[in-house]
CSV table of C-alpha atoms in Angstrom, one decimal:
chain,number,residue,atom,x,y,z
A,222,MET,CA,18.7,3.1,10.9
A,223,ALA,CA,19.7,5.7,8.6
A,224,LEU,CA,19.7,3.5,5.6
A,225,ASP,CA,16.8,1.7,6.4
A,226,PHE,CA,15.1,4.9,6.1
A,227,ALA,CA,16.7,6.0,2.8
A,228,ALA,CA,15.8,2.6,1.4
A,229,GLY,CA,12.5,3.2,2.5
A,230,CYS,CA,11.7,6.2,0.7
A,231,ILE,CA,13.5,5.5,-2.6
A,232,GLY,CA,11.8,2.1,-2.8
A,233,GLY,CA,8.2,3.6,-1.5
A,234,ALA,CA,8.5,6.7,-4.3
A,235,ALA,CA,9.1,4.4,-7.2
A,236,GLY,CA,6.2,2.0,-5.9
A,237,VAL,CA,3.7,4.8,-5.9
A,238,LEU,CA,4.7,5.8,-9.6
A,239,VAL,CA,4.3,2.3,-10.9
A,240,GLY,CA,1.4,1.5,-9.1
A,241,HIS,CA,-1.2,4.5,-8.7
A,242,PRO,CA,-3.4,4.1,-11.4
A,243,PHE,CA,-4.2,0.5,-10.4
A,244,ASP,CA,-5.2,1.9,-6.9
A,245,THR,CA,-7.2,4.1,-8.7
A,246,VAL,CA,-9.4,1.6,-10.5
A,247,LYS,CA,-9.2,-0.5,-7.4
A,248,VAL,CA,-11.1,2.0,-5.2
A,249,ARG,CA,-13.5,3.0,-7.8
A,250,LEU,CA,-14.6,-0.6,-8.2
A,251,GLN,CA,-14.6,-1.1,-4.3
A,252,VAL,CA,-17.1,1.9,-3.7
A,253,GLN,CA,-19.0,2.1,-6.7
A,254,ASN,CA,-23.1,1.9,-6.4
A,255,VAL,CA,-23.9,-1.4,-7.0
A,256,ASP,CA,-27.6,-0.6,-7.8
A,257,LYS,CA,-26.0,2.1,-10.8
A,258,PRO,CA,-22.6,0.8,-11.4
A,259,LEU,CA,-20.3,2.9,-13.7
A,260,TYR,CA,-17.7,0.1,-14.4
A,261,ARG,CA,-18.1,-3.6,-15.6
A,262,GLY,CA,-14.8,-4.4,-14.6
A,263,THR,CA,-11.0,-3.7,-14.2
A,264,TYR,CA,-10.3,-3.1,-18.0
A,265,HIS,CA,-13.6,-1.1,-18.3
A,266,CYS,CA,-12.9,1.1,-15.1
A,267,PHE,CA,-9.3,1.6,-16.8
A,268,GLN,CA,-10.9,2.5,-20.4
A,269,SER,CA,-13.5,5.2,-18.9
A,270,ILE,CA,-11.2,6.9,-16.5
A,271,ILE,CA,-8.9,7.5,-19.6
A,272,ARG,CA,-11.9,8.2,-22.0
A,273,GLN,CA,-13.8,10.6,-19.5
A,274,GLU,CA,-11.1,12.0,-17.2
A,275,SER,CA,-8.0,11.7,-19.5
A,276,VAL,CA,-4.9,9.9,-18.4
A,277,LEU,CA,-4.2,12.0,-15.4
A,278,GLY,CA,-7.5,10.9,-14.0
A,279,LEU,CA,-5.6,7.4,-13.2
A,280,TYR,CA,-3.2,9.8,-11.0
A,281,LYS,CA,-5.5,11.5,-8.9
A,282,GLY,CA,-4.5,11.6,-5.4
A,283,ILE,CA,-1.4,10.7,-5.9
A,284,GLY,CA,0.2,13.4,-4.1
A,285,SER,CA,-0.9,12.0,-0.7
A,286,PRO,CA,0.9,8.8,-1.1
A,287,MET,CA,3.9,10.6,-2.7
A,288,MET,CA,4.3,12.6,0.7
A,289,GLY,CA,2.9,10.0,3.0
A,290,LEU,CA,5.0,6.9,1.9
A,291,THR,CA,8.3,8.9,2.8
A,292,PHE,CA,7.5,9.0,6.3
A,293,ILE,CA,5.5,5.5,6.3
A,294,ASN,CA,8.3,3.7,4.8
A,295,ALA,CA,11.0,5.5,7.2
A,296,ILE,CA,8.7,4.2,10.0
A,297,VAL,CA,8.2,0.8,8.7
A,298,PHE,CA,11.9,0.2,8.3
A,299,GLY,CA,13.2,2.0,11.2
A,300,VAL,CA,10.8,-0.4,13.7
A,301,GLN,CA,11.3,-3.7,11.6
A,302,GLY,CA,15.1,-3.8,11.7
A,303,ASN,CA,15.0,-2.4,15.5
A,304,ALA,CA,12.4,-5.3,16.2
A,305,MET,CA,14.5,-7.9,14.2
A,306,ARG,CA,17.6,-7.0,16.4
A,307,LYS,CA,15.4,-7.0,19.6
A,308,LEU,CA,14.1,-10.5,18.8
A,309,GLY,CA,17.8,-11.4,18.0
A,310,CYS,CA,17.0,-14.8,16.3
A,311,ASP,CA,16.1,-14.7,12.8
A,312,THR,CA,12.9,-17.2,12.9
A,313,PRO,CA,10.0,-17.2,10.4
A,314,LEU,CA,7.9,-16.6,13.5
A,315,ASN,CA,10.1,-13.5,14.3
A,316,GLN,CA,9.8,-12.1,10.7
A,317,PHE,CA,6.2,-12.2,10.9
A,318,LEU,CA,5.9,-10.6,14.3
A,319,ALA,CA,8.5,-7.8,13.5
A,320,GLY,CA,6.6,-6.7,9.8
A,321,ALA,CA,3.5,-7.2,12.1
A,322,SER,CA,4.8,-4.1,14.3
A,323,ALA,CA,5.9,-2.1,12.0
A,324,GLY,CA,2.6,-2.3,9.9
A,325,ALA,CA,0.7,-1.4,13.3
A,326,ILE,CA,2.7,1.6,14.0
A,327,GLN,CA,2.6,3.3,10.5
A,328,CYS,CA,-1.0,3.2,10.7
A,329,VAL,CA,-0.8,6.4,12.5
A,330,ILE,CA,0.3,8.0,8.9
A,331,CYS,CA,-1.2,5.7,6.6
A,332,CYS,CA,-4.7,5.9,7.8
A,333,PRO,CA,-5.4,9.7,7.2
A,334,MET,CA,-3.0,9.5,3.8
A,335,GLU,CA,-5.6,7.1,2.5
A,336,LEU,CA,-8.5,8.8,3.7
A,337,ALA,CA,-7.4,12.0,1.4
A,338,LYS,CA,-6.3,9.6,-1.3
A,339,THR,CA,-9.5,7.9,-1.5
A,340,ARG,CA,-11.5,11.1,-1.2
A,341,MET,CA,-9.0,12.7,-4.4
A,342,GLN,CA,-9.6,9.6,-6.1
A,343,MET,CA,-13.4,9.5,-6.0
A,344,GLN,CA,-13.5,13.6,-6.8
A,345,GLY,CA,-14.8,14.5,-10.1
A,346,THR,CA,-15.9,10.8,-11.2
A,347,GLY,CA,-16.7,10.6,-15.2
A,348,GLU,CA,-15.8,14.2,-15.6
A,349,LYS,CA,-12.5,15.4,-17.5
A,350,LYS,CA,-12.7,18.8,-16.2
A,351,SER,CA,-14.5,18.6,-12.4
A,352,LYS,CA,-16.9,21.7,-12.5
A,353,ARG,CA,-16.7,22.1,-8.8
A,354,LYS,CA,-14.0,20.7,-6.9
A,355,MET,CA,-14.6,19.9,-3.1
A,356,TYR,CA,-10.9,19.5,-2.5
A,357,LYS,CA,-7.5,21.3,-3.9
A,358,ASN,CA,-5.3,18.7,-3.1
A,359,SER,CA,-4.8,15.9,-0.7
A,360,LEU,CA,-3.6,18.6,2.0
A,361,ASP,CA,-6.5,20.7,1.5
A,362,CYS,CA,-8.7,17.5,2.0
A,363,LEU,CA,-7.5,17.1,5.3
A,364,VAL,CA,-7.4,20.3,6.4
A,365,ARG,CA,-11.3,20.5,5.5
A,366,ILE,CA,-12.1,17.2,7.1
A,367,TYR,CA,-10.3,18.2,10.1
A,368,ASN,CA,-12.6,21.7,10.4
A,369,ARG,CA,-15.6,19.7,9.9
A,370,GLU,CA,-15.1,16.4,12.0
A,371,GLY,CA,-11.9,16.9,14.2
A,372,ILE,CA,-9.4,14.2,15.0
A,373,LYS,CA,-11.9,12.0,14.5
A,374,GLY,CA,-12.8,12.8,11.1
A,375,ILE,CA,-8.8,12.5,10.0
A,376,ASN,CA,-8.8,8.8,11.3
A,377,ARG,CA,-11.7,7.6,9.9
A,378,GLY,CA,-10.8,4.2,9.0
A,379,MET,CA,-7.9,3.6,11.4
A,380,VAL,CA,-9.5,0.2,13.0
A,381,THR,CA,-9.9,-1.1,9.7
A,382,THR,CA,-6.3,0.1,8.4
A,383,LEU,CA,-5.0,-1.4,11.7
A,384,LEU,CA,-6.8,-4.6,10.9
A,385,ARG,CA,-5.3,-4.9,7.6
A,386,GLU,CA,-2.1,-3.3,7.9
A,387,THR,CA,-0.9,-5.6,10.6
A,388,PRO,CA,-1.1,-8.9,9.7
A,389,GLY,CA,-0.5,-7.9,6.2
A,390,PHE,CA,2.6,-6.6,7.0
A,391,GLY,CA,3.7,-9.8,8.4
A,392,VAL,CA,2.4,-12.2,5.9
A,393,TYR,CA,4.4,-9.5,3.4
A,394,PHE,CA,7.5,-9.7,4.8
A,395,LEU,CA,7.7,-13.7,6.3
A,396,THR,CA,7.0,-14.3,2.3
A,397,TYR,CA,9.8,-12.4,1.2
A,398,ASP,CA,11.9,-13.8,3.7
A,399,MET,CA,11.3,-17.3,2.7
A,400,LEU,CA,11.4,-17.1,-1.3
A,401,THR,CA,14.7,-15.0,-1.4
A,402,ARG,CA,16.2,-18.3,1.3
A,403,SER,CA,14.3,-20.7,-1.2
A,404,LEU,CA,15.2,-19.1,-4.3
A,405,GLY,CA,19.0,-18.5,-3.0
A,406,CYS,CA,19.4,-14.9,-3.6
A,407,GLU,CA,22.9,-14.4,-3.7
A,408,PRO,CA,25.1,-11.2,-4.9
A,409,GLU,CA,27.3,-13.2,-7.1
A,410,ASP,CA,24.1,-14.9,-8.5
A,411,PRO,CA,23.5,-13.6,-12.0
A,412,TYR,CA,19.8,-13.9,-11.6
A,413,MET,CA,19.9,-12.4,-8.7
A,414,ILE,CA,17.8,-9.3,-9.7
A,415,PRO,CA,14.8,-11.5,-11.7
A,416,LYS,CA,14.7,-13.3,-8.1
A,417,LEU,CA,14.3,-10.2,-5.9
A,418,LEU,CA,11.3,-9.0,-8.3
A,419,PHE,CA,9.8,-12.3,-8.5
A,420,ALA,CA,10.0,-12.7,-4.7
A,421,GLY,CA,8.8,-9.0,-3.9
A,422,GLY,CA,6.2,-9.4,-6.3
A,423,MET,CA,4.6,-12.4,-4.8
A,424,SER,CA,5.4,-11.3,-1.1
A,425,GLY,CA,2.5,-8.2,-2.7
A,426,ILE,CA,0.3,-10.6,-3.9
A,427,ALA,CA,0.4,-13.2,-0.6
A,428,SER,CA,0.0,-9.9,1.5
A,429,TRP,CA,-3.2,-8.1,-0.6
A,430,LEU,CA,-4.8,-12.1,-0.6
A,431,SER,CA,-4.6,-12.2,2.8
A,432,THR,CA,-6.8,-9.0,3.9
A,433,TYR,CA,-8.2,-8.0,1.0
A,434,PRO,CA,-11.3,-8.1,2.4
A,435,VAL,CA,-11.0,-5.7,4.9
A,436,ASP,CA,-9.6,-3.2,2.6
A,437,VAL,CA,-12.9,-3.3,0.9
A,438,ILE,CA,-14.7,-2.3,4.0
A,439,LYS,CA,-11.8,0.2,5.0
A,440,SER,CA,-12.3,1.8,1.4
A,441,ARG,CA,-15.8,2.1,2.0
A,442,LEU,CA,-15.9,3.4,5.1
A,443,GLN,CA,-13.3,6.2,3.9
A,444,ALA,CA,-15.4,7.3,1.1
A,445,ASP,CA,-18.5,7.5,2.7
A,446,GLY,CA,-19.8,10.5,3.2
A,447,VAL,CA,-18.5,12.0,0.3
A,448,GLY,CA,-21.9,13.3,-1.3
A,449,GLY,CA,-22.5,14.9,2.2
A,450,VAL,CA,-24.7,11.6,3.5
A,451,ASN,CA,-23.2,8.9,5.7
A,452,GLN,CA,-24.4,5.6,4.8
A,453,TYR,CA,-22.4,3.0,7.4
A,454,SER,CA,-22.9,4.0,11.0
A,455,GLY,CA,-19.4,1.8,11.9
A,456,ILE,CA,-17.4,-1.6,10.4
A,457,MET,CA,-20.0,-4.2,11.0
A,458,ASP,CA,-22.8,-2.0,9.7
A,459,CYS,CA,-20.7,-1.8,6.7
A,460,VAL,CA,-20.1,-5.1,6.4
A,461,ARG,CA,-23.8,-6.4,7.2
A,462,GLN,CA,-25.2,-3.5,4.2
A,463,SER,CA,-22.5,-4.9,1.6
A,464,VAL,CA,-23.0,-8.5,1.8
A,465,LYS,CA,-27.0,-7.9,2.2
A,466,LYS,CA,-26.9,-5.6,-1.1
A,467,GLU,CA,-24.1,-7.4,-2.9
A,468,GLY,CA,-23.4,-11.0,-1.3
A,469,TRP,CA,-20.0,-12.5,-0.2
A,470,ARG,CA,-18.6,-11.2,-3.4
A,471,VAL,CA,-18.4,-7.7,-2.5
A,472,PHE,CA,-15.4,-8.6,-0.6
A,473,SER,CA,-13.3,-9.3,-3.9
A,474,ARG,CA,-14.5,-6.0,-6.0
A,475,GLY,CA,-11.5,-4.7,-7.2
A,476,LEU,CA,-9.0,-7.7,-6.5
A,477,THR,CA,-8.1,-8.0,-10.0
A,478,SER,CA,-6.7,-4.2,-10.2
A,479,THR,CA,-5.2,-5.0,-6.7
A,480,LEU,CA,-2.9,-8.2,-8.0
A,481,LEU,CA,-2.2,-6.5,-10.9
A,482,ARG,CA,-0.9,-3.7,-8.9
A,483,ALA,CA,0.8,-5.6,-6.4
A,484,PHE,CA,3.2,-7.6,-8.2
A,485,PRO,CA,5.0,-4.7,-10.1
A,486,VAL,CA,4.7,-2.5,-7.2
A,487,ASN,CA,6.3,-4.7,-4.5
A,488,ALA,CA,8.7,-6.4,-6.9
A,489,THR,CA,10.1,-2.5,-7.9
A,490,THR,CA,9.9,-1.6,-4.1
A,491,PHE,CA,11.6,-4.9,-2.9
A,492,ALA,CA,14.5,-5.1,-5.4
A,493,THR,CA,15.2,-1.2,-5.2
A,494,VAL,CA,15.7,-1.4,-1.4
A,495,THR,CA,17.6,-4.4,-1.8
A,496,LEU,CA,19.9,-3.4,-4.0
A,497,PHE,CA,20.3,0.1,-2.6
A,498,LEU,CA,21.3,-1.4,0.7
A,499,LEU,CA,23.4,-4.0,-0.8
A,500,TYR,CA,25.3,-1.2,-2.7
A,501,MET,CA,25.6,1.0,0.6
A,502,ARG,CA,26.6,-1.9,2.6
A,503,GLU,CA,29.4,-2.5,0.1
A,504,GLY,CA,30.8,1.0,0.3
A,505,GLU,CA,30.6,0.8,4.4
A,506,GLU,CA,32.6,-2.0,4.4
A,507,CYS,CA,35.5,-0.8,1.9
A,508,SER,CA,35.7,2.3,3.9
A,509,ILE,CA,36.4,0.1,7.0
A,510,GLN,CA,40.0,-0.1,7.6
A,511,ASP,CA,42.0,-2.8,9.2
A,512,SER,CA,39.0,-4.7,10.2
A,513,GLU,CA,37.9,-8.2,9.3
A,514,PRO,CA,35.5,-8.3,6.3
A,515,GLN,CA,31.7,-8.9,6.5
A,516,SER,CA,29.4,-10.7,4.6
A,517,VAL,CA,26.8,-8.3,3.2
A,518,GLN,CA,23.0,-9.4,4.0
A,519,LEU,CA,21.2,-9.4,0.7
A,520,GLN,CA,17.6,-9.9,2.1
A,521,PRO,CA,16.7,-6.6,3.9
A,522,LEU,CA,14.1,-8.7,5.9
A,523,GLN,CA,16.5,-10.0,8.1
A,524,THR,CA,17.4,-6.4,9.1
A,525,GLN,CA,14.3,-4.4,7.6
A,526,THR,CA,11.5,-3.9,5.6
A,527,THR,CA,9.5,-2.0,3.2
A,528,SER,CA,5.7,-1.1,2.3
A,529,MET,CA,3.2,-2.3,0.5
């Protein structure tokens, strides 16, 4: 399990650095006021943030995922690996169930982390240098929310996070396992790394497509109240108001930037995790004396997982 945790930490950090700018754009597009929209689309949002807030504007709120993903990936890798060992048989259904269980458990950290990230990403919208910062950093954001609203406040959006992460992680690991098997990813394959990158990237896309409407509602609920006024009383109220005002297309807001982010982030994460585990296990096997050589498992999904 120590390898699971280490691989998760390394893969998660690589994914955050690659994909955070796209995540900032996604959140801005998901929660912007439809009556007075600031951005016309993904490219315009990128352009506007860089022009108005500098390149650093794309990295607002990165402290929260950088801190949280270390624990999230450790939890996900450990839980998924244990779940697969408990289930015994390596089948598509078990891959889905193991991934889903890992996704559900890591919500304990994921929900507060994303709440702080969302609030930080919304802070100082359109300002190169914020005149008045409500939050100094992600930790300060959570402390202030806790002091004002208690445990319930820092767990705002927990139900929608569970609804997104549980099936999302199941689809994620199932897709990766199926793709790596069908592509024939083996250690001696000269095209192993491109295949791993493709499988990881497509797994991320499949996962986001399966639960994206829930993510839109989660972002809106977590951003609600930033200006001091709460617009939504709950999940269904958020759905009703959003559909009434913007139609069903509201559930695809920010999807382009999400998919643009999903491929490189998950390609990087899965390739990093798989190669790290492959390298470490080869080292472990070389250190074992007077024992029969064992084949190295390439696909981490057969014993562990990663994060979206």
